[in-house]
C-alpha cells in the first residue's frame, strides 16, 4: 500500500514539473481598462517602465533566437532603469497571446514578438491594448496598420549577396552547396542573392540546393552535406536553425563554409570563408526609445519597416573573413556594398529565372518591396527545384 | 549515385540499428518500450556532454549508453513493478526524456567536441563497393557489425537467451522452473535502453557531430517499426535499419544530383515504407510475436 502511495506521489511530482515547464503565465487575461477607448490622444508605449520580448526558441540556440535575446539585453543596457521581460520557447499560437497579455498585465507597454509566426497573436494583442506598442520581427502586416503596431526586419539577402561574392571567388570546383529547410520567401531570396553574388565574380559557378524539410535535424544535415560534397561542392552554406553539424562537416572534409545567423568561425578555423549574422542592438534600442518618448504612432516603425544598406543600419551584418578571402576580393566586396548602399541592388537587372524568363529587366534596380515579390522562383545558376506541396 | 545512397544507408541507419537491437531485447523479454526514442535522446546528450567534458568519445559513448539505460529503467519500474500500460508509459517516458534533455542540453548546444572520425579499415576498405559502403565508417558502426551476430547468438543459442525468451513467451514456465521473472524483465528493458543510448551517441558524436534538442526526430519510432516487421530477429533488424537509412539518404542524394522530384513526397518515403511493410508482413508475423507481448496488446485494447 505504501509503495503505491509513493508511486502516486512520484507521478504527481512529474505532472507538477511538466506543468511548471509548460507555462509561465497566470490565467488572467482581462484587457486593460482602456481596452475600447478611442485611439485619439493615446500615445502607445509612452513612459513604459517595462518591455517584453517573446522568442519562439531557446535563447541560446546559436542562431536566430539567441540574436534576438542578445538584442533584448542591449535594450537593458541602454535603459538601465527599464525592466526587460523575456519568454523563451513561446509557440506561435494562443500561448503567445496569453504570454504577451501577462507581460502587459505586468506593466509592459512595449512588446517585441520576434518570430515570423507570432504575427497573428501580436496583432490580436495590439487590438485589445491600444496603449501598448506591439512590434513584430520579420513578417508583413497586410491591410490596415494600427497606430500601435508595425513590423521590422533587415534585408537579409544583402549580406548574403556579399558572402556569395566571397564564395564564388573562393571555389575551385565552381560548385557551391546550399542546405535549406523550407522554401519560404526569405530563404529563396537568400539563395538567389548568394547565387547572383557568386556569379558576379565567377560566371560559371552553380549553386546546388538540398532541402531538409526541417529547421533542425542534424542527421539530415549530415546527409545533405555528405551528398553535396560528393558532388564536388567545395563551399557550403545553409539556412537552418542549428548550424553546428554542417559547419563541422565542412571543416572535417577540408571544405569551405559560409555561415548564417552567427559567427561560427571557431568551429571551422581552416574552412571559414565569411557569413552573415544578426545584430539587433541598435534597432531594438531605437524602437524602445521612440516609443518611450511617445512618438511611435506615425514613426517609421509604425509600418512594415525594412532597413537595408540603402536606408540605414542593416541588423544583418557581415561576419569576419577567413584567410582565403584575399584583400583583392575584400575590396571587391566593399565596392559591391558601396554600390548596394547607393544606387545598386543585389537584384539589379538583368536577372533571369531558372527557366530563362526575365525577372528583372536589364538596367532596372528593384526596390525592397519589389524584391520581396519576385523571389518566388530560383534564379539561373541554381540547381534544384522549389518543393511544391 | 547508388553508392552514395548505400553509404548513406549505413551511415544514417546505424543509430536506428542500435535502437532496434535494444527494442528487440526488450520485446523478446515481453516489454514494448515506445520510450526508446527518449533513451536515444538521453544517450545523444550524455554522449555529447561527456565527450565535451572529457575529450574522449569512447567515454561519451559509454555515458550515452548508461543514460539510455537509466531512462529505460524508469519505463521498467512503471511497467513491471507498477503494472502500468506499456504503450502509454512508453510515450510518457519519451516526453520525460525530451524534457530532461531539452532542459540540461541547452548548455551543450555550443560545446565543441572531439568526435568519432570515420576510419577506413586497411585492406577491407579497398574492396570495391563493399569496402566503401561498410568499411569507411565510424568505430561505433563497426561495433554494430559485431553486435548483430553476437545478439543473435545470445538470444537463440545461449542459456541466458532461453531465459529471456521464456520471459517473453511463457512467463509461467520460467516461474515453474524457479527463475524470477521480474529481474529478467528489468534486465531486458534496461539493456534495451543501454543499446538505444549507444544509438543516440552514434547520432550525436559520430554521425551529426552536434547536440540540439529533439535531434533524434523520430528515428526511435522508426526503430520500433523496424523491430516489428523484422520479427525481432537481429539480422532482419539490421537489414530493416539500413533500408530506412537508405530511404533517409535518398532525398539529399537525388537533390544534390539535380534530379527534380517532389521533395515532400521523398521525405514521406520512410514512413510510407513503414506502413507498406507493416501491411504486407503484419498479419503473417503477428503469430511470431512473443506470447506475452500479445497479452500486452490485448490488455491495452480492451
XYZ file of C-alpha atoms in Angstrom:
691
model
C 0.000 0.000 0.000
C 2.770 2.358 0.962
C 4.651 1.667 -2.254
C 1.612 2.502 -4.286
C 1.351 5.808 -2.457
C 4.980 6.618 -3.231
C 4.431 5.846 -6.896
C 1.378 8.070 -6.962
C 3.346 10.862 -5.314
C 6.132 10.461 -7.868
C 3.660 10.716 -10.698
C 2.066 13.792 -9.188
C 5.514 15.353 -8.867
C 6.219 14.600 -12.530
C 2.950 16.183 -13.535
C 3.774 19.267 -11.486
C 7.203 19.600 -13.078
C 5.681 19.186 -16.514
C 3.068 21.814 -15.782
C 5.651 24.214 -14.424
C 7.781 23.820 -17.536
C 4.864 24.128 -19.869
C 3.653 27.570 -18.969
C 4.770 30.563 -17.046
C 1.611 32.576 -17.165
C -1.380 33.122 -14.997
C -4.851 32.604 -16.311
C -5.810 36.261 -16.075
C -6.325 37.784 -19.480
C -8.543 40.787 -18.901
C -7.583 43.523 -21.257
C -6.732 46.890 -19.806
C -9.461 49.276 -18.731
C -8.798 51.407 -21.767
C -9.437 48.413 -23.997
C -12.018 50.042 -26.196
C -11.280 53.716 -25.808
C -10.613 55.692 -28.951
C -7.069 55.899 -30.246
C -7.052 59.680 -30.301
C -4.813 61.134 -27.647
C -3.295 57.751 -26.753
C 0.455 57.631 -27.115
C 1.202 53.917 -27.132
C 4.251 52.845 -25.166
C 4.844 56.303 -23.660
C 6.855 56.285 -20.415
C 6.851 52.493 -20.296
C 8.875 51.112 -17.402
C 8.894 47.580 -18.755
C 9.430 45.987 -22.158
C 8.546 42.413 -23.099
C 10.225 40.065 -25.611
C 8.942 36.692 -26.754
C 11.132 34.171 -28.615
C 9.988 31.069 -30.446
C 13.066 29.025 -29.460
C 15.675 28.796 -26.706
C 17.733 31.915 -26.047
C 20.974 30.048 -26.626
C 20.383 28.293 -29.943
C 23.476 29.819 -31.517
C 21.180 31.378 -34.068
C 18.089 33.462 -34.659
C 16.655 33.376 -31.144
C 19.950 33.951 -29.424
C 20.495 37.029 -31.555
C 17.084 38.386 -30.607
C 17.784 37.662 -26.948
C 21.108 39.476 -27.120
C 19.250 42.417 -28.647
C 16.919 42.463 -25.660
C 19.915 42.572 -23.342
C 21.275 45.533 -25.302
C 17.979 47.316 -24.585
C 18.551 46.577 -20.916
C 21.998 48.097 -21.143
C 20.756 51.201 -22.937
C 17.916 51.711 -20.445
C 19.256 50.566 -17.057
C 16.016 51.535 -15.281
C 13.839 49.590 -17.690
C 12.719 46.115 -16.672
C 13.181 43.708 -19.573
C 10.817 40.714 -19.544
C 11.733 37.756 -21.766
C 9.984 34.479 -22.560
C 11.666 31.650 -24.481
C 10.099 28.786 -26.418
C 6.852 30.664 -26.995
C 4.810 28.740 -29.574
C 3.245 30.586 -32.487
C -0.335 30.162 -31.267
C -2.688 31.210 -28.458
C 0.078 30.658 -25.927
C 1.836 33.667 -27.420
C -1.308 35.742 -26.877
C -1.509 34.655 -23.249
C 2.149 35.295 -22.542
C 2.121 38.729 -24.180
C -1.045 39.667 -22.278
C 0.507 38.614 -18.988
C 3.531 40.786 -19.737
C 1.158 43.693 -20.374
C -0.746 42.946 -17.159
C 2.637 43.072 -15.501
C 3.102 46.647 -16.740
C 4.917 46.279 -20.059
C 3.798 48.828 -22.644
C 6.195 47.731 -25.380
C 6.152 44.180 -26.750
C 8.536 42.596 -29.259
C 7.156 39.445 -30.913
C 10.289 38.111 -32.560
C 9.181 35.136 -34.644
C 7.628 35.101 -38.121
C 4.608 33.155 -36.869
C 3.982 35.449 -33.887
C 2.251 37.978 -36.132
C -1.380 36.933 -35.645
C -1.227 36.711 -31.836
C 0.673 40.007 -31.769
C -1.965 41.787 -33.846
C -4.704 40.433 -31.606
C -2.917 41.762 -28.534
C -2.335 45.117 -30.216
C -6.019 45.494 -30.993
C -7.010 44.764 -27.399
C -4.373 47.066 -25.890
C -4.224 50.337 -27.844
C -1.890 51.861 -25.252
C 0.760 49.202 -25.882
C 3.271 49.172 -28.730
C 3.383 45.704 -30.317
C 6.049 45.192 -32.948
C 6.770 42.016 -34.856
C 10.013 40.826 -36.403
C 10.193 39.610 -39.989
C 6.575 39.197 -41.052
C 4.409 41.594 -43.040
C 1.114 43.219 -41.988
C -1.380 43.114 -44.826
C -4.154 45.696 -44.684
C -4.558 48.368 -42.024
C -1.656 49.004 -39.707
C -2.989 50.045 -36.290
C -1.377 53.137 -34.687
C 0.353 50.920 -32.111
C 1.751 48.196 -34.400
C 4.401 47.577 -37.005
C 6.836 45.013 -38.343
C 10.558 45.461 -38.732
C 13.324 43.499 -40.372
C 16.607 43.782 -42.141
C 17.193 42.943 -45.767
C 18.866 39.629 -45.098
C 19.774 38.981 -48.707
C 22.202 41.921 -48.886
C 24.987 40.485 -46.712
C 24.194 37.051 -48.174
C 24.914 38.508 -51.631
C 28.246 39.821 -50.367
C 29.041 36.420 -48.854
C 28.172 34.923 -52.249
C 30.930 37.032 -53.801
C 33.440 35.603 -51.327
C 32.185 32.053 -52.007
C 32.239 32.494 -55.774
C 35.795 33.790 -55.634
C 36.982 31.021 -53.293
C 35.583 27.929 -55.026
C 37.930 25.767 -57.073
C 35.261 23.397 -58.401
C 32.713 26.089 -59.315
C 30.126 24.220 -57.276
C 28.599 25.787 -54.180
C 26.164 23.956 -51.893
C 23.137 25.438 -50.129
C 21.280 23.452 -47.454
C 17.920 24.963 -46.544
C 14.862 23.953 -44.566
C 11.734 25.233 -46.277
C 11.145 27.356 -49.368
C 9.884 30.460 -47.517
C 10.341 33.786 -49.370
C 13.267 34.827 -47.171
C 15.175 31.618 -47.961
C 14.516 31.846 -51.700
C 15.735 35.446 -51.716
C 18.885 34.371 -49.860
C 19.647 31.512 -52.241
C 19.133 33.804 -55.229
C 21.247 36.599 -53.773
C 24.017 34.148 -52.873
C 23.987 32.794 -56.427
C 23.986 36.247 -58.030
C 26.819 37.360 -55.766
C 28.909 34.328 -56.687
C 28.160 34.779 -60.401
C 29.188 38.431 -60.267
C 32.813 37.349 -59.832
C 32.629 33.834 -61.329
C 30.049 33.494 -64.112
C 30.472 29.707 -64.424
C 29.539 28.940 -60.840
C 26.471 26.884 -59.900
C 24.688 26.578 -56.550
C 23.335 23.121 -55.735
C 20.449 23.183 -53.260
C 19.289 20.472 -50.861
C 16.335 20.973 -48.566
C 15.843 19.104 -45.298
C 12.175 19.937 -44.586
C 13.190 20.617 -41.009
C 14.697 23.643 -39.235
C 16.951 21.416 -37.182
C 17.572 17.732 -37.881
C 21.333 17.290 -37.519
C 21.176 13.789 -39.006
C 19.569 15.067 -42.191
C 22.047 17.936 -42.287
C 24.925 15.461 -42.160
C 23.379 13.541 -45.067
C 22.805 16.740 -47.023
C 26.389 17.899 -46.523
C 27.804 14.489 -47.453
C 25.818 14.293 -50.672
C 26.778 17.836 -51.666
C 30.471 17.151 -51.022
C 30.327 14.007 -53.119
C 29.036 16.147 -55.989
C 32.234 18.161 -55.846
C 30.853 21.069 -53.837
C 33.743 22.809 -52.072
C 31.937 25.760 -50.449
C 28.785 25.066 -48.460
C 26.285 27.355 -46.775
C 22.942 26.885 -45.088
C 19.675 28.315 -43.833
C 18.973 26.169 -40.771
C 18.224 26.984 -37.138
C 21.063 24.884 -35.776
C 24.245 25.326 -37.741
C 26.929 23.250 -35.997
C 26.661 20.000 -37.941
C 27.202 21.402 -41.423
C 29.944 23.778 -40.300
C 31.878 20.973 -38.617
C 31.259 18.562 -41.510
C 32.806 21.068 -43.914
C 35.848 21.544 -41.712
C 36.309 17.785 -41.238
C 36.153 17.228 -45.013
C 38.554 20.062 -45.783
C 35.809 22.098 -47.481
C 34.903 25.758 -47.058
C 31.838 27.097 -45.272
C 29.827 30.325 -45.330
C 27.964 30.972 -42.075
C 24.436 32.120 -41.343
C 22.840 33.518 -38.137
C 26.053 33.692 -36.116
C 29.828 33.758 -36.277
C 30.824 30.080 -36.254
C 34.403 30.614 -37.384
C 35.693 28.868 -34.253
C 34.070 25.633 -35.488
C 35.866 25.849 -38.825
C 39.183 27.651 -38.343
C 40.523 26.469 -41.719
C 37.393 26.482 -43.872
C 35.545 29.591 -42.665
C 35.002 31.986 -45.592
C 32.625 34.575 -44.142
C 28.957 34.750 -43.281
C 26.078 36.857 -42.071
C 24.946 37.393 -38.500
C 22.263 39.290 -36.622
C 22.854 42.400 -34.587
C 19.603 43.817 -33.315
C 21.005 46.122 -30.618
C 20.554 49.441 -32.368
C 17.150 48.808 -33.904
C 15.617 47.423 -30.701
C 17.017 50.287 -28.692
C 15.734 52.841 -31.168
C 12.235 51.318 -31.229
C 12.107 51.448 -27.427
C 13.448 54.999 -27.406
C 10.879 56.166 -29.960
C 8.027 54.511 -28.048
C 9.015 55.751 -24.590
C 9.153 59.292 -25.947
C 5.563 58.870 -27.103
C 6.403 59.151 -30.771
C 5.673 55.636 -32.006
C 2.454 56.410 -33.848
C 3.332 57.786 -37.246
C 7.024 56.894 -36.922
C 8.855 54.710 -39.443
C 8.314 51.738 -37.119
C 4.520 52.191 -37.336
C 4.689 50.390 -40.698
C 6.260 47.376 -42.383
C 9.719 48.759 -41.822
C 12.602 47.238 -43.785
C 16.066 48.555 -43.334
C 18.894 47.805 -45.716
C 22.225 49.255 -46.717
C 20.372 51.988 -48.587
C 18.190 53.170 -45.746
C 20.279 52.761 -42.639
C 21.982 50.237 -40.423
C 21.116 46.709 -41.598
C 20.682 44.499 -38.496
C 22.060 41.591 -40.545
C 25.784 42.181 -40.731
C 28.787 40.549 -42.383
C 30.855 38.105 -40.373
C 34.618 38.242 -40.411
C 36.615 36.879 -43.336
C 38.638 33.688 -43.480
C 42.201 33.621 -44.783
C 41.205 32.532 -48.319
C 39.390 35.827 -48.893
C 42.240 37.895 -50.300
C 42.443 41.687 -49.850
C 41.587 41.931 -53.531
C 38.276 40.077 -53.037
C 37.586 42.027 -49.868
C 37.968 45.224 -51.874
C 35.516 43.870 -54.456
C 33.026 43.097 -51.700
C 33.456 46.542 -50.185
C 32.796 48.076 -53.595
C 29.684 45.944 -54.046
C 28.455 47.003 -50.622
C 29.031 50.628 -51.506
C 27.085 50.105 -54.730
C 24.158 48.451 -52.929
C 24.127 51.252 -50.366
C 23.760 53.913 -53.028
C 22.301 53.124 -56.429
C 22.620 49.376 -56.891
C 20.956 46.212 -55.637
C 21.854 42.521 -55.428
C 18.972 42.078 -57.841
C 19.923 44.804 -60.304
C 18.870 43.643 -63.769
C 19.222 41.623 -65.776
C 18.161 38.723 -63.534
C 16.902 35.529 -65.143
C 14.849 32.754 -63.594
C 15.947 29.126 -63.889
C 13.729 28.663 -66.942
C 15.241 31.701 -68.642
C 12.371 34.158 -68.164
C 13.397 37.668 -67.220
C 12.744 38.516 -63.552
C 14.354 41.936 -63.626
C 14.982 43.713 -66.905
C 18.447 44.993 -67.752
C 19.054 48.434 -66.334
C 16.326 48.138 -63.704
C 17.086 48.376 -59.984
C 14.181 46.915 -57.989
C 13.263 48.401 -54.617
C 12.833 46.379 -51.405
C 9.114 45.764 -51.917
C 9.621 44.518 -55.480
C 12.411 42.195 -54.340
C 10.065 40.544 -51.829
C 7.586 39.993 -54.669
C 9.587 38.264 -57.388
C 11.641 35.952 -55.167
C 9.274 33.018 -55.554
C 11.432 31.161 -58.079
C 15.134 30.335 -58.237
C 17.422 32.318 -60.494
C 19.516 30.853 -63.287
C 22.534 29.020 -61.892
C 20.671 27.416 -59.002
C 20.438 23.633 -59.275
C 17.312 22.209 -57.668
C 13.566 22.667 -57.652
C 11.472 24.529 -55.138
C 9.373 21.840 -53.481
C 5.682 22.303 -54.117
C 3.079 20.905 -51.845
C 24.878 7.624 -57.082
C 23.655 4.241 -55.861
C 26.931 4.011 -53.984
C 26.149 7.327 -52.254
C 22.709 6.112 -51.231
C 24.101 2.844 -49.879
C 26.916 4.555 -48.000
C 24.334 6.943 -46.581
C 22.160 3.961 -45.672
C 24.812 2.555 -43.363
C 25.814 5.978 -42.004
C 22.228 7.004 -41.240
C 20.891 3.540 -40.451
C 23.325 2.695 -37.666
C 21.615 4.747 -34.957
C 18.302 3.125 -35.938
C 20.029 -0.254 -35.831
C 21.247 0.224 -32.250
C 17.814 1.373 -31.110
C 16.227 -1.517 -32.988
C 18.519 -4.058 -31.341
C 17.654 -2.516 -27.972
C 13.947 -2.762 -28.687
C 14.486 -6.357 -29.826
C 15.960 -7.331 -26.462
C 13.197 -5.516 -24.606
C 10.391 -7.099 -26.626
C 11.981 -10.549 -26.502
C 11.661 -10.157 -22.735
C 7.988 -9.249 -23.057
C 8.040 -5.462 -22.735
C 7.292 -2.975 -25.513
C 9.218 0.248 -24.987
C 7.992 3.172 -27.076
C 10.248 5.353 -24.933
C 13.240 4.112 -26.926
C 13.264 7.484 -28.701
C 13.705 9.115 -25.275
C 16.576 6.762 -24.484
C 18.217 7.806 -27.749
C 17.829 11.477 -26.800
C 19.346 10.883 -23.366
C 22.127 8.901 -24.999
C 22.768 11.616 -27.564
C 23.015 14.357 -24.943
C 25.013 12.389 -22.372
C 27.456 11.238 -25.030
C 27.884 14.757 -26.365
C 28.241 16.315 -22.925
C 30.715 13.744 -21.621
C 32.750 13.865 -24.825
C 32.867 17.646 -24.497
C 33.968 17.439 -20.850
C 36.463 14.567 -21.070
C 37.613 14.826 -24.675
C 37.094 11.096 -25.135
C 34.322 9.933 -27.475
C 34.572 6.414 -26.005
C 33.764 7.785 -22.554
C 30.938 9.680 -24.234
C 29.545 6.558 -25.888
C 29.578 4.751 -22.558
C 27.846 7.664 -20.831
C 25.256 7.700 -23.597
C 24.585 4.022 -23.074
C 24.206 4.482 -19.318
C 21.864 7.452 -19.783
C 19.717 5.452 -22.184
C 19.626 2.595 -19.685
C 18.585 4.922 -16.843
C 15.620 6.254 -18.769
C 14.619 2.721 -19.734
C 14.791 1.839 -16.033
C 12.033 4.379 -15.404
C 9.928 2.600 -18.016
C 10.744 -0.752 -16.437
C 9.735 0.456 -12.989
C 6.303 1.649 -14.053
C 5.576 -1.212 -16.420
C 6.967 -4.143 -14.457
C 6.654 -3.064 -10.838
C 3.596 -0.836 -11.129
C 1.935 -2.762 -13.995
C 1.055 0.384 -15.876
C 0.032 0.313 -19.534
C 3.165 -0.280 -21.610
C 2.260 1.847 -24.589
C 1.087 4.866 -22.597
C 4.053 4.644 -20.232
C 6.445 4.442 -23.162
C 5.093 7.695 -24.544
C 5.301 9.403 -21.154
C 8.882 8.207 -20.799
C 9.670 9.612 -24.237
C 8.369 13.035 -23.215
C 10.254 12.777 -19.944
C 13.450 12.158 -21.930
C 12.639 15.007 -24.288
C 12.028 17.391 -21.383
C 15.105 16.411 -19.420
C 17.408 16.651 -22.433
C 15.954 19.987 -23.575
C 16.475 21.371 -20.079
C 20.003 20.136 -19.477
C 21.061 20.134 -23.109
C 20.823 23.890 -23.658
C 24.245 24.360 -22.106
C 25.834 21.972 -24.632
C 24.378 23.313 -27.874
C 27.513 25.375 -28.342
C 30.019 22.931 -26.924
C 32.694 21.654 -29.268
C 33.776 18.051 -29.199
C 36.436 15.743 -30.430
C 34.072 13.430 -32.301
C 34.479 9.909 -33.651
C 36.092 10.129 -37.074
C 35.403 7.742 -39.916
C 38.244 5.252 -40.045
C 38.862 3.209 -43.193
C 39.693 -0.388 -42.318
C 43.001 -1.186 -44.054
C 42.508 -3.761 -46.789
C 38.774 -4.220 -46.404
C 38.013 -0.622 -47.354
C 39.666 -1.069 -50.750
C 37.189 -3.751 -51.823
C 35.056 -2.073 -54.488
C 31.543 -1.160 -53.310
C 31.507 -3.265 -50.127
C 34.593 -1.512 -48.814
C 33.270 1.974 -49.465
C 29.839 1.186 -48.091
C 30.749 -0.755 -44.962
C 34.396 -0.186 -44.127
C 34.887 3.558 -44.256
C 32.683 4.388 -41.263
C 32.989 5.385 -37.616
C 34.024 2.973 -34.826
C 30.510 2.693 -33.371
C 29.313 1.463 -36.760
C 31.998 -1.254 -36.747
C 30.898 -2.210 -33.246
C 27.360 -2.668 -34.530
C 28.614 -5.185 -37.143
C 29.883 -7.332 -34.284
C 26.839 -6.727 -32.135
C 24.275 -8.058 -34.615
C 25.597 -11.664 -34.774
C 26.532 -11.531 -31.092
C 22.984 -10.612 -30.152
C 21.605 -13.316 -32.436
C 23.816 -15.863 -30.698
C 22.803 -14.529 -27.296
C 19.066 -14.691 -27.981
C 18.882 -18.001 -29.824
C 21.885 -20.016 -28.713
C 22.782 -19.041 -25.171
C 21.247 -20.145 -21.896
C 20.549 -16.511 -20.983
C 18.708 -16.147 -24.249
C 16.420 -19.032 -23.329
C 15.521 -17.269 -20.088
C 14.953 -14.010 -21.939
C 12.689 -15.610 -24.500
C 10.851 -17.541 -21.801
C 10.136 -14.249 -20.053
C 8.608 -13.022 -23.276
C 6.848 -16.198 -24.368
C 5.626 -18.067 -21.283
C 6.456 -16.401 -18.046
C 4.666 -19.196 -16.082
C 7.221 -21.717 -17.343
C 10.014 -19.502 -16.108
C 8.408 -19.275 -12.696
C 7.751 -23.008 -12.604
C 11.426 -23.708 -13.163
C 12.328 -21.498 -10.248
C 13.507 -18.404 -12.099
C 12.304 -14.983 -11.129
C 10.550 -13.109 -13.905
C 10.901 -9.556 -12.626
C 14.721 -9.290 -12.621
C 14.917 -10.806 -16.102
C 12.428 -8.319 -17.500
C 14.169 -5.433 -15.773
C 17.448 -6.579 -17.283
C 15.890 -6.829 -20.748
C 14.343 -3.346 -20.676
C 17.451 -1.717 -19.208
C 19.750 -3.490 -21.673
C 17.455 -2.276 -24.430
C 17.811 1.306 -23.212
C 21.578 0.798 -22.990
C 21.743 -0.116 -26.686
C 19.385 2.698 -27.696
C 21.630 5.061 -25.745
C 24.581 3.967 -27.890
C 22.381 4.656 -30.913
C 21.789 8.193 -29.682
C 25.510 8.547 -29.044
C 26.278 7.429 -32.590
C 23.903 10.109 -33.845
C 25.393 12.946 -31.803
C 29.124 12.186 -31.611
C 29.795 10.144 -34.755
C 27.190 10.984 -37.388
C 25.838 14.523 -36.923
C 28.590 15.789 -34.619
C 26.206 18.127 -32.781
C 23.691 18.273 -29.990
C 20.352 20.028 -30.349
C 17.107 19.479 -28.516
C 14.880 16.798 -30.030
C 17.625 15.925 -32.515
C 16.565 12.271 -32.803
C 13.492 13.410 -34.772
C 11.504 10.183 -34.782
C 14.329 7.735 -35.515
C 13.410 5.842 -32.326
C 9.889 5.270 -33.590
C 11.250 4.089 -36.919
C 13.346 1.614 -34.932
C 10.249 0.281 -33.169
C 8.556 -0.199 -36.546
C 11.646 -1.937 -37.917
C 11.652 -4.323 -34.976
C 8.016 -5.222 -35.519
C 8.390 -6.070 -39.159
C 11.772 -7.687 -38.632
C 10.000 -10.041 -36.198
C 12.615 -9.329 -33.514
C 15.377 -11.089 -35.461
C 18.689 -9.204 -35.175
C 19.766 -9.805 -38.779
C 16.424 -8.643 -40.123
C 16.563 -5.633 -37.819
C 19.914 -4.755 -39.384
C 18.501 -5.129 -42.889
C 15.453 -3.025 -41.996
C 17.567 -0.296 -40.403
C 19.735 0.001 -43.500
C 16.611 0.089 -45.649
C 15.386 3.073 -43.642
C 18.830 4.622 -43.712
C 18.678 4.352 -47.497
C 15.226 5.935 -47.596
C 16.525 8.845 -45.498
C 19.650 9.233 -47.643
C 17.719 9.142 -50.904
C 16.318 12.684 -50.734
C 19.587 14.635 -50.340
C 21.413 12.433 -52.828
C 18.757 12.900 -55.513
C 18.654 16.642 -54.886
C 22.423 17.038 -54.933
C 22.484 15.203 -58.250
C 19.983 17.667 -59.624
C 17.036 15.319 -60.046
C 13.762 17.135 -59.745
C 11.418 15.041 -57.699
C 8.748 16.247 -55.317
C 10.801 16.503 -52.154
C 7.855 16.428 -49.789
C 6.909 13.086 -51.305
C 10.510 11.975 -50.955
C 10.521 12.912 -47.287
C 7.446 10.782 -46.736
C 9.129 7.669 -48.161
C 10.471 6.276 -44.857
C 7.038 6.466 -43.279
C 5.152 5.153 -46.292
C 7.661 2.328 -46.375
C 6.873 1.534 -42.740
C 3.168 1.338 -43.459
C 3.583 -0.773 -46.578
C 5.863 -3.268 -44.902
C 3.644 -3.434 -41.834
C 0.621 -4.164 -44.015
C 2.482 -6.791 -46.024
C 4.103 -8.546 -43.106
C 1.829 -7.647 -40.237
C -0.610 -10.492 -40.423
C 1.931 -13.174 -41.159
C 4.347 -12.045 -38.480
C 1.802 -11.375 -35.774
C 1.866 -15.039 -34.846
C 5.639 -14.833 -34.329
C 5.390 -12.125 -31.700
C 6.236 -13.213 -28.163
C 3.132 -14.511 -26.417
C 3.416 -12.131 -23.500
C 3.535 -9.183 -25.892
C 0.264 -10.279 -27.409
C -1.218 -10.217 -23.927
C 0.009 -6.662 -23.600
C -1.732 -5.628 -26.753
C -4.907 -7.441 -25.870
C -4.958 -5.912 -22.421
C -4.430 -2.426 -23.762
C -7.021 -2.802 -26.464
C -9.723 -3.854 -24.037
